[in-house]
Amino acid sequence: MEITSSFSQPFFVALLFTALCFVLALLTVRSFPHRRRTSHLDPKPVESNGGEGSLKAKNEKLCNCSCCCRSKGSSESETAPYLNGGGGTEMLENGAVLIERQTGASMMEQLVPEITTHALSYLDYPSLCRLSMTNSLMRKAANDDNAWKALYHKDFTLEQDSITPVNGWKAYYAATRAIVNINNDFFSIIRERSLTAMRCFWLNADYVKCVHASGELFSGYNAVIQSWQFAFNWDQGVNFQIRDVRARVLTDMAWVTMKTFVDVDTGPFNVTNVFEFHNGRWYMVHHHSSVMEGELEQQILHG
């Protein structure tokens, strides 16, 4: 009995000490519920949405302080937005992007108008129209009246610098371009010797007139068409070139002057075509062709 009692007393002391250590360890662990042990043996990866910035944000949240967890290199400008309610960094970044976009978008607006007009003057008619369809800023620049005025003088004539078109230079350029194209169609009809196309080209009216290079005058629609029928039957085809085209467009009337050079001995001609606008299209009402007597003599003298 003495041996059994002497053996059980140390055993119960060790057991009591072990239980006390376990209770102390449990209390220690429960006193730090928000601290999480991390090691290379932890199977769950640490989430990272922003690198160092994310870790810093987490540390600031854990300690709930405003100074001790920040790095020494942090500046007052980085912490100031949080003092005003948070979200300041995102607002600053969005504001910087917005300012940068506005600066880039307003580069054309910051240019001197004369420089913009000069730059756009290097574009042709189709390119300027395509430019106006890109965005609102380019449409504003491409629709500038001075740009279309410069383009008009480059493509057509400087004789109309003093006029002020009612609907602006862009509309006036388009109307002039349409008249020049119609005038080219007239000479295409002559090359093809198409009497049917010539009938549709002239206005069916009694006051239309045609003066051929021979000097003979034809008045009235029927007489004019008969004169062209005779010319198509007599001519075997004429190869001519058109130069120095000058056009003037009004609301419902337009005229075009030019010089034509043909491969015949009569020399170059002065030509004037007059058009009227009826029922949505332009019709020819007058054609005059005459030999350039003075220039023919100069060509002969200069050999």
mmCIF file of C-alpha atoms in Angstrom:
data_model
loop_
_atom_site.group_PDB
_atom_site.id
_atom_site.type_symbol
_atom_site.label_atom_id
_atom_site.label_comp_id
_atom_site.label_asym_id
_atom_site.label_seq_id
_atom_site.Cartn_x
_atom_site.Cartn_y
_atom_site.Cartn_z
ATOM 1 C CA MET A 1 0.000 0.000 0.000
ATOM 2 C CA GLU A 2 2.805 2.342 0.719
ATOM 3 C CA ILE A 3 4.340 1.735 -2.703
ATOM 4 C CA THR A 4 1.022 2.477 -4.479
ATOM 5 C CA SER A 5 0.364 5.721 -2.670
ATOM 6 C CA SER A 6 3.894 6.965 -3.182
ATOM 7 C CA PHE A 7 3.637 6.296 -6.922
ATOM 8 C CA SER A 8 0.204 7.942 -7.518
ATOM 9 C CA GLN A 9 1.022 11.250 -5.831
ATOM 10 C CA PRO A 10 3.664 12.453 -8.402
ATOM 11 C CA PHE A 11 1.477 11.198 -11.208
ATOM 12 C CA PHE A 12 -1.462 13.331 -10.146
ATOM 13 C CA VAL A 13 0.820 16.352 -9.738
ATOM 14 C CA ALA A 14 2.111 15.987 -13.326
ATOM 15 C CA LEU A 15 -1.398 15.517 -14.632
ATOM 16 C CA LEU A 16 -2.576 18.642 -12.842
ATOM 17 C CA PHE A 17 0.342 20.660 -14.239
ATOM 18 C CA THR A 18 -0.371 19.442 -17.793
ATOM 19 C CA ALA A 19 -4.032 20.422 -17.535
ATOM 20 C CA LEU A 20 -3.099 23.857 -16.231
ATOM 21 C CA CYS A 21 -0.712 24.411 -19.160
ATOM 22 C CA PHE A 22 -3.430 23.360 -21.632
ATOM 23 C CA VAL A 23 -5.906 25.811 -20.105
ATOM 24 C CA LEU A 24 -3.359 28.642 -20.240
ATOM 25 C CA ALA A 25 -2.542 27.849 -23.879
ATOM 26 C CA LEU A 26 -6.238 27.842 -24.785
ATOM 27 C CA LEU A 27 -6.755 31.200 -23.090
ATOM 28 C CA THR A 28 -3.754 32.629 -24.931
ATOM 29 C CA VAL A 29 -5.077 31.534 -28.320
ATOM 30 C CA ARG A 30 -8.560 32.922 -27.655
ATOM 31 C CA SER A 31 -7.181 36.290 -26.573
ATOM 32 C CA PHE A 32 -5.958 36.968 -30.207
ATOM 33 C CA PRO A 33 -8.922 36.046 -32.452
ATOM 34 C CA HIS A 34 -7.925 38.328 -35.384
ATOM 35 C CA ARG A 35 -4.291 37.208 -35.617
ATOM 36 C CA ARG A 36 -3.692 34.503 -38.137
ATOM 37 C CA ARG A 37 -0.540 32.447 -38.260
ATOM 38 C CA THR A 38 0.980 32.257 -41.715
ATOM 39 C CA SER A 39 3.811 30.000 -42.801
ATOM 40 C CA HIS A 40 5.071 28.199 -45.835
ATOM 41 C CA LEU A 41 3.216 25.106 -44.578
ATOM 42 C CA ASP A 42 -0.186 26.828 -44.741
ATOM 43 C CA PRO A 43 -2.058 25.255 -47.712
ATOM 44 C CA LYS A 44 -4.311 28.292 -48.246
ATOM 45 C CA PRO A 45 -2.603 30.963 -50.416
ATOM 46 C CA VAL A 46 -2.517 34.548 -49.322
ATOM 47 C CA GLU A 47 -4.819 36.673 -51.501
ATOM 48 C CA SER A 48 -3.222 39.719 -53.056
ATOM 49 C CA ASN A 49 -5.275 42.257 -55.008
ATOM 50 C CA GLY A 50 -2.880 45.089 -54.947
ATOM 51 C CA GLY A 51 0.568 43.998 -53.874
ATOM 52 C CA GLU A 52 2.159 46.118 -51.218
ATOM 53 C CA GLY A 53 -0.699 48.600 -51.301
ATOM 54 C CA SER A 54 -3.182 45.865 -50.412
ATOM 55 C CA LEU A 55 -1.037 44.594 -47.506
ATOM 56 C CA LYS A 56 -0.635 48.140 -46.229
ATOM 57 C CA ALA A 57 -4.395 48.659 -46.375
ATOM 58 C CA LYS A 58 -4.955 45.436 -44.441
ATOM 59 C CA ASN A 59 -2.412 46.373 -41.777
ATOM 60 C CA GLU A 60 -4.024 49.764 -41.363
ATOM 61 C CA LYS A 61 -7.378 48.086 -40.911
ATOM 62 C CA LEU A 62 -6.025 45.615 -38.349
ATOM 63 C CA CYS A 63 -4.296 48.109 -36.130
ATOM 64 C CA ASN A 64 -6.851 50.900 -36.646
ATOM 65 C CA CYS A 65 -4.195 53.580 -36.434
ATOM 66 C CA SER A 66 -3.102 56.378 -38.730
ATOM 67 C CA CYS A 67 0.655 56.495 -38.309
ATOM 68 C CA CYS A 68 2.494 53.438 -36.999
ATOM 69 C CA CYS A 69 1.674 51.005 -39.834
ATOM 70 C CA ARG A 70 2.519 53.356 -42.663
ATOM 71 C CA SER A 71 5.855 53.083 -44.352
ATOM 72 C CA LYS A 72 8.417 55.758 -43.763
ATOM 73 C CA GLY A 73 8.348 56.775 -47.445
ATOM 74 C CA SER A 74 4.647 57.574 -47.464
ATOM 75 C CA SER A 75 3.906 61.246 -48.017
ATOM 76 C CA GLU A 76 1.263 63.484 -46.618
ATOM 77 C CA SER A 77 -0.455 63.698 -50.001
ATOM 78 C CA GLU A 78 -1.071 59.941 -50.014
ATOM 79 C CA THR A 79 -2.755 59.919 -46.594
ATOM 80 C CA ALA A 80 -4.698 63.149 -46.917
ATOM 81 C CA PRO A 81 -7.638 61.702 -48.933
ATOM 82 C CA TYR A 82 -8.400 59.180 -46.192
ATOM 83 C CA LEU A 83 -8.808 61.981 -43.685
ATOM 84 C CA ASN A 84 -11.732 63.308 -45.749
ATOM 85 C CA GLY A 85 -13.783 60.167 -45.803
ATOM 86 C CA GLY A 86 -11.786 57.677 -47.891
ATOM 87 C CA GLY A 87 -11.825 56.924 -51.638
ATOM 88 C CA GLY A 88 -9.542 59.858 -52.385
ATOM 89 C CA THR A 89 -6.924 57.875 -54.278
ATOM 90 C CA GLU A 90 -9.500 56.544 -56.748
ATOM 91 C CA MET A 91 -10.936 60.032 -57.230
ATOM 92 C CA LEU A 92 -7.489 61.489 -57.867
ATOM 93 C CA GLU A 93 -6.643 58.789 -60.399
ATOM 94 C CA ASN A 94 -9.955 59.247 -62.251
ATOM 95 C CA GLY A 95 -9.472 63.001 -62.219
ATOM 96 C CA ALA A 96 -5.971 62.692 -63.668
ATOM 97 C CA VAL A 97 -7.218 60.430 -66.471
ATOM 98 C CA LEU A 98 -10.083 62.848 -67.200
ATOM 99 C CA ILE A 99 -7.729 65.824 -67.374
ATOM 100 C CA GLU A 100 -5.384 63.908 -69.662
ATOM 101 C CA ARG A 101 -8.233 62.939 -71.994
ATOM 102 C CA GLN A 102 -9.563 66.479 -72.096
ATOM 103 C CA THR A 103 -6.094 67.832 -72.888
ATOM 104 C CA GLY A 104 -5.609 65.359 -75.726
ATOM 105 C CA ALA A 105 -9.079 65.986 -77.146
ATOM 106 C CA SER A 106 -8.668 69.758 -77.163
ATOM 107 C CA MET A 107 -5.383 69.880 -79.072
ATOM 108 C CA MET A 108 -7.163 70.899 -82.280
ATOM 109 C CA GLU A 109 -9.102 73.563 -80.388
ATOM 110 C CA GLN A 110 -5.903 74.994 -78.937
ATOM 111 C CA LEU A 111 -4.406 75.524 -82.388
ATOM 112 C CA VAL A 112 -4.588 78.939 -83.980
ATOM 113 C CA PRO A 113 -7.502 78.944 -86.504
ATOM 114 C CA GLU A 114 -5.159 79.979 -89.307
ATOM 115 C CA ILE A 115 -2.932 76.950 -88.621
ATOM 116 C CA THR A 116 -5.914 74.599 -88.615
ATOM 117 C CA THR A 117 -7.172 76.042 -91.894
ATOM 118 C CA HIS A 118 -3.720 75.737 -93.442
ATOM 119 C CA ALA A 119 -3.416 72.099 -92.319
ATOM 120 C CA LEU A 120 -6.832 71.179 -93.696
ATOM 121 C CA SER A 121 -6.072 72.927 -97.002
ATOM 122 C CA TYR A 122 -3.796 70.008 -97.930
ATOM 123 C CA LEU A 123 -6.800 67.655 -97.962
ATOM 124 C CA ASP A 124 -8.912 67.097 -101.027
ATOM 125 C CA TYR A 125 -12.700 67.079 -101.189
ATOM 126 C CA PRO A 126 -13.279 63.362 -100.346
ATOM 127 C CA SER A 127 -10.706 63.391 -97.527
ATOM 128 C CA LEU A 128 -12.269 66.439 -95.902
ATOM 129 C CA CYS A 129 -15.691 64.778 -96.036
ATOM 130 C CA ARG A 130 -14.310 61.585 -94.448
ATOM 131 C CA LEU A 131 -12.617 63.629 -91.726
ATOM 132 C CA SER A 132 -15.929 65.251 -90.780
ATOM 133 C CA MET A 133 -17.420 61.786 -90.105
ATOM 134 C CA THR A 134 -14.790 60.660 -87.552
ATOM 135 C CA ASN A 135 -15.934 62.489 -84.409
ATOM 136 C CA SER A 136 -17.582 65.709 -83.247
ATOM 137 C CA LEU A 137 -14.304 67.605 -82.883
ATOM 138 C CA MET A 138 -13.105 66.692 -86.374
ATOM 139 C CA ARG A 139 -16.562 67.479 -87.768
ATOM 140 C CA LYS A 140 -16.330 70.959 -86.276
ATOM 141 C CA ALA A 141 -12.863 71.475 -87.756
ATOM 142 C CA ALA A 142 -13.777 69.997 -91.153
ATOM 143 C CA ASN A 143 -16.923 72.147 -91.404
ATOM 144 C CA ASP A 144 -15.004 75.356 -90.838
ATOM 145 C CA ASP A 145 -16.035 77.904 -93.478
ATOM 146 C CA ASN A 146 -12.491 79.153 -94.047
ATOM 147 C CA ALA A 147 -11.265 75.627 -94.748
ATOM 148 C CA TRP A 148 -13.877 75.148 -97.485
ATOM 149 C CA LYS A 149 -13.118 78.583 -98.895
ATOM 150 C CA ALA A 150 -9.432 77.661 -99.190
ATOM 151 C CA LEU A 151 -10.360 74.348 -100.813
ATOM 152 C CA TYR A 152 -12.649 76.115 -103.269
ATOM 153 C CA HIS A 153 -9.897 78.489 -104.368
ATOM 154 C CA LYS A 154 -7.475 75.597 -104.741
ATOM 155 C CA ASP A 155 -9.832 73.480 -106.885
ATOM 156 C CA PHE A 156 -11.673 76.157 -108.838
ATOM 157 C CA THR A 157 -10.922 79.864 -109.086
ATOM 158 C CA LEU A 158 -9.747 82.887 -107.112
ATOM 159 C CA GLU A 159 -12.141 85.176 -108.976
ATOM 160 C CA GLN A 160 -14.855 84.805 -106.344
ATOM 161 C CA ASP A 161 -12.850 85.751 -103.277
ATOM 162 C CA SER A 162 -15.025 88.784 -102.524
ATOM 163 C CA ILE A 163 -18.393 87.010 -102.597
ATOM 164 C CA THR A 164 -20.175 85.676 -99.501
ATOM 165 C CA PRO A 165 -22.190 82.510 -100.259
ATOM 166 C CA VAL A 166 -25.616 82.484 -98.639
ATOM 167 C CA ASN A 167 -25.291 78.940 -97.275
ATOM 168 C CA GLY A 168 -21.548 79.022 -96.593
ATOM 169 C CA TRP A 169 -18.521 77.912 -98.574
ATOM 170 C CA LYS A 170 -19.107 74.210 -98.001
ATOM 171 C CA ALA A 171 -22.507 74.295 -99.696
ATOM 172 C CA TYR A 172 -21.123 76.566 -102.407
ATOM 173 C CA TYR A 173 -18.255 74.159 -103.030
ATOM 174 C CA ALA A 174 -20.686 71.245 -103.356
ATOM 175 C CA ALA A 175 -22.901 73.190 -105.788
ATOM 176 C CA THR A 176 -19.894 74.223 -107.882
ATOM 177 C CA ARG A 177 -18.594 70.667 -107.921
ATOM 178 C CA ALA A 178 -21.991 69.456 -109.145
ATOM 179 C CA ILE A 179 -22.077 72.054 -111.953
ATOM 180 C CA VAL A 180 -18.549 71.196 -113.077
ATOM 181 C CA ASN A 181 -19.469 67.502 -113.203
ATOM 182 C CA ILE A 182 -22.586 68.266 -115.245
ATOM 183 C CA ASN A 183 -20.494 70.393 -117.580
ATOM 184 C CA ASN A 184 -18.146 67.435 -118.060
ATOM 185 C CA ASP A 185 -21.152 65.256 -118.883
ATOM 186 C CA PHE A 186 -21.995 67.644 -121.723
ATOM 187 C CA PHE A 187 -18.638 67.024 -123.396
ATOM 188 C CA SER A 188 -18.948 63.296 -122.783
ATOM 189 C CA ILE A 189 -22.227 63.359 -124.727
ATOM 190 C CA ILE A 190 -20.465 65.131 -127.601
ATOM 191 C CA ARG A 191 -17.682 62.532 -127.642
ATOM 192 C CA GLU A 192 -20.232 59.700 -127.648
ATOM 193 C CA ARG A 193 -22.439 61.564 -130.180
ATOM 194 C CA SER A 194 -25.577 60.482 -128.284
ATOM 195 C CA LEU A 195 -28.582 62.450 -129.528
ATOM 196 C CA THR A 196 -30.860 60.801 -126.921
ATOM 197 C CA ALA A 197 -28.657 61.997 -124.064
ATOM 198 C CA MET A 198 -28.463 65.478 -125.629
ATOM 199 C CA ARG A 199 -32.273 65.679 -125.723
ATOM 200 C CA CYS A 200 -32.439 64.970 -121.977
ATOM 201 C CA PHE A 201 -29.602 67.371 -121.244
ATOM 202 C CA TRP A 202 -31.311 70.518 -122.609
ATOM 203 C CA LEU A 203 -34.301 72.249 -121.054
ATOM 204 C CA ASN A 204 -37.382 71.883 -123.231
ATOM 205 C CA ALA A 205 -38.161 75.604 -123.548
ATOM 206 C CA ASP A 206 -38.509 78.140 -126.349
ATOM 207 C CA TYR A 207 -35.839 80.495 -125.003
ATOM 208 C CA VAL A 208 -32.913 78.049 -125.054
ATOM 209 C CA LYS A 209 -30.157 78.992 -127.515
ATOM 210 C CA CYS A 210 -27.076 77.415 -129.033
ATOM 211 C CA VAL A 211 -24.251 79.066 -130.956
ATOM 212 C CA HIS A 212 -21.849 76.605 -132.596
ATOM 213 C CA ALA A 213 -18.262 77.352 -133.567
ATOM 214 C CA SER A 214 -19.442 78.121 -137.097
ATOM 215 C CA GLY A 215 -21.184 81.208 -135.695
ATOM 216 C CA GLU A 216 -24.713 80.068 -136.574
ATOM 217 C CA LEU A 217 -27.389 80.729 -133.923
ATOM 218 C CA PHE A 218 -30.162 78.218 -133.121
ATOM 219 C CA SER A 219 -33.057 79.289 -130.895
ATOM 220 C CA GLY A 220 -35.739 77.075 -129.346
ATOM 221 C CA TYR A 221 -35.535 73.491 -128.131
ATOM 222 C CA ASN A 222 -36.365 71.775 -131.434
ATOM 223 C CA ALA A 223 -33.936 73.897 -133.450
ATOM 224 C CA VAL A 224 -31.132 73.289 -130.927
ATOM 225 C CA ILE A 225 -31.616 69.505 -130.964
ATOM 226 C CA GLN A 226 -31.682 69.464 -134.780
ATOM 227 C CA SER A 227 -28.404 71.383 -134.860
ATOM 228 C CA TRP A 228 -26.778 68.739 -132.678
ATOM 229 C CA GLN A 229 -28.193 65.970 -134.830
ATOM 230 C CA PHE A 230 -26.581 67.559 -137.874
ATOM 231 C CA ALA A 231 -23.275 67.989 -135.986
ATOM 232 C CA PHE A 232 -23.228 64.343 -134.879
ATOM 233 C CA ASN A 233 -23.943 63.133 -138.410
ATOM 234 C CA TRP A 234 -21.250 65.342 -139.913
ATOM 235 C CA ASP A 235 -18.470 64.998 -137.342
ATOM 236 C CA GLN A 236 -16.484 61.783 -137.298
ATOM 237 C CA GLY A 237 -15.457 62.269 -133.697
ATOM 238 C CA VAL A 238 -13.613 65.147 -132.079
ATOM 239 C CA ASN A 239 -10.751 64.822 -129.624
ATOM 240 C CA PHE A 240 -10.589 67.939 -127.470
ATOM 241 C CA GLN A 241 -9.270 69.018 -124.091
ATOM 242 C CA ILE A 242 -10.926 71.358 -121.594
ATOM 243 C CA ARG A 243 -8.896 73.912 -119.642
ATOM 244 C CA ASP A 244 -9.369 76.997 -117.446
ATOM 245 C CA VAL A 245 -12.818 76.036 -116.182
ATOM 246 C CA ARG A 246 -14.570 78.839 -114.274
ATOM 247 C CA ALA A 247 -18.002 78.321 -112.668
ATOM 248 C CA ARG A 248 -20.469 80.650 -110.998
ATOM 249 C CA VAL A 249 -23.498 79.241 -109.178
ATOM 250 C CA LEU A 250 -26.588 81.130 -108.032
ATOM 251 C CA THR A 251 -29.797 79.794 -106.521
ATOM 252 C CA ASP A 252 -31.343 78.426 -109.716
ATOM 253 C CA MET A 253 -28.838 79.486 -112.366
ATOM 254 C CA ALA A 254 -25.183 78.735 -113.106
ATOM 255 C CA TRP A 255 -22.733 79.376 -115.909
ATOM 256 C CA VAL A 256 -19.375 77.878 -116.799
ATOM 257 C CA THR A 257 -16.660 79.391 -119.004
ATOM 258 C CA MET A 258 -13.702 77.423 -120.336
ATOM 259 C CA LYS A 259 -11.256 76.942 -123.182
ATOM 260 C CA THR A 260 -11.381 73.897 -125.448
ATOM 261 C CA PHE A 261 -8.485 72.703 -127.535
ATOM 262 C CA VAL A 262 -9.335 70.441 -130.461
ATOM 263 C CA ASP A 263 -7.243 68.528 -132.982
ATOM 264 C CA VAL A 264 -8.416 70.581 -135.953
ATOM 265 C CA ASP A 265 -6.862 73.494 -137.790
ATOM 266 C CA THR A 266 -9.354 76.032 -136.432
ATOM 267 C CA GLY A 267 -7.466 76.342 -133.139
ATOM 268 C CA PRO A 268 -8.772 76.720 -129.564
ATOM 269 C CA PHE A 269 -12.297 77.890 -128.680
ATOM 270 C CA ASN A 270 -13.915 80.013 -126.005
ATOM 271 C CA VAL A 271 -16.946 78.158 -124.614
ATOM 272 C CA THR A 272 -19.753 79.351 -122.331
ATOM 273 C CA ASN A 273 -22.455 77.052 -120.961
ATOM 274 C CA VAL A 274 -25.469 78.312 -118.991
ATOM 275 C CA PHE A 275 -27.641 76.055 -116.791
ATOM 276 C CA GLU A 276 -30.969 76.433 -114.996
ATOM 277 C CA PHE A 277 -32.289 74.394 -112.073
ATOM 278 C CA HIS A 278 -35.734 72.823 -112.660
ATOM 279 C CA ASN A 279 -37.546 69.990 -110.849
ATOM 280 C CA GLY A 280 -34.517 68.948 -108.815
ATOM 281 C CA ARG A 281 -31.873 68.901 -111.554
ATOM 282 C CA TRP A 282 -29.796 71.187 -113.767
ATOM 283 C CA TYR A 283 -30.585 71.692 -117.473
ATOM 284 C CA MET A 284 -28.575 73.466 -120.133
ATOM 285 C CA VAL A 285 -30.288 76.561 -121.586
ATOM 286 C CA HIS A 286 -27.435 78.179 -123.506
ATOM 287 C CA HIS A 287 -24.259 77.064 -125.281
ATOM 288 C CA HIS A 288 -21.842 79.395 -127.048
ATOM 289 C CA SER A 289 -18.625 78.398 -128.781
ATOM 290 C CA SER A 290 -16.363 80.773 -130.701
ATOM 291 C CA VAL A 291 -12.863 80.665 -132.161
ATOM 292 C CA MET A 292 -10.147 82.443 -130.164
ATOM 293 C CA GLU A 293 -8.896 84.654 -132.980
ATOM 294 C CA GLY A 294 -6.259 86.540 -130.976
ATOM 295 C CA GLU A 295 -4.685 83.475 -129.371
ATOM 296 C CA LEU A 296 -4.646 81.645 -132.694
ATOM 297 C CA GLU A 297 -2.602 84.470 -134.232
ATOM 298 C CA GLN A 298 -0.210 84.418 -131.274
ATOM 299 C CA GLN A 299 0.278 80.666 -131.688
ATOM 300 C CA ILE A 300 1.099 81.161 -135.352
ATOM 301 C CA LEU A 301 3.551 83.983 -134.590
ATOM 302 C CA HIS A 302 5.328 81.978 -131.907
ATOM 303 C CA GLY A 303 5.461 78.957 -134.196
#
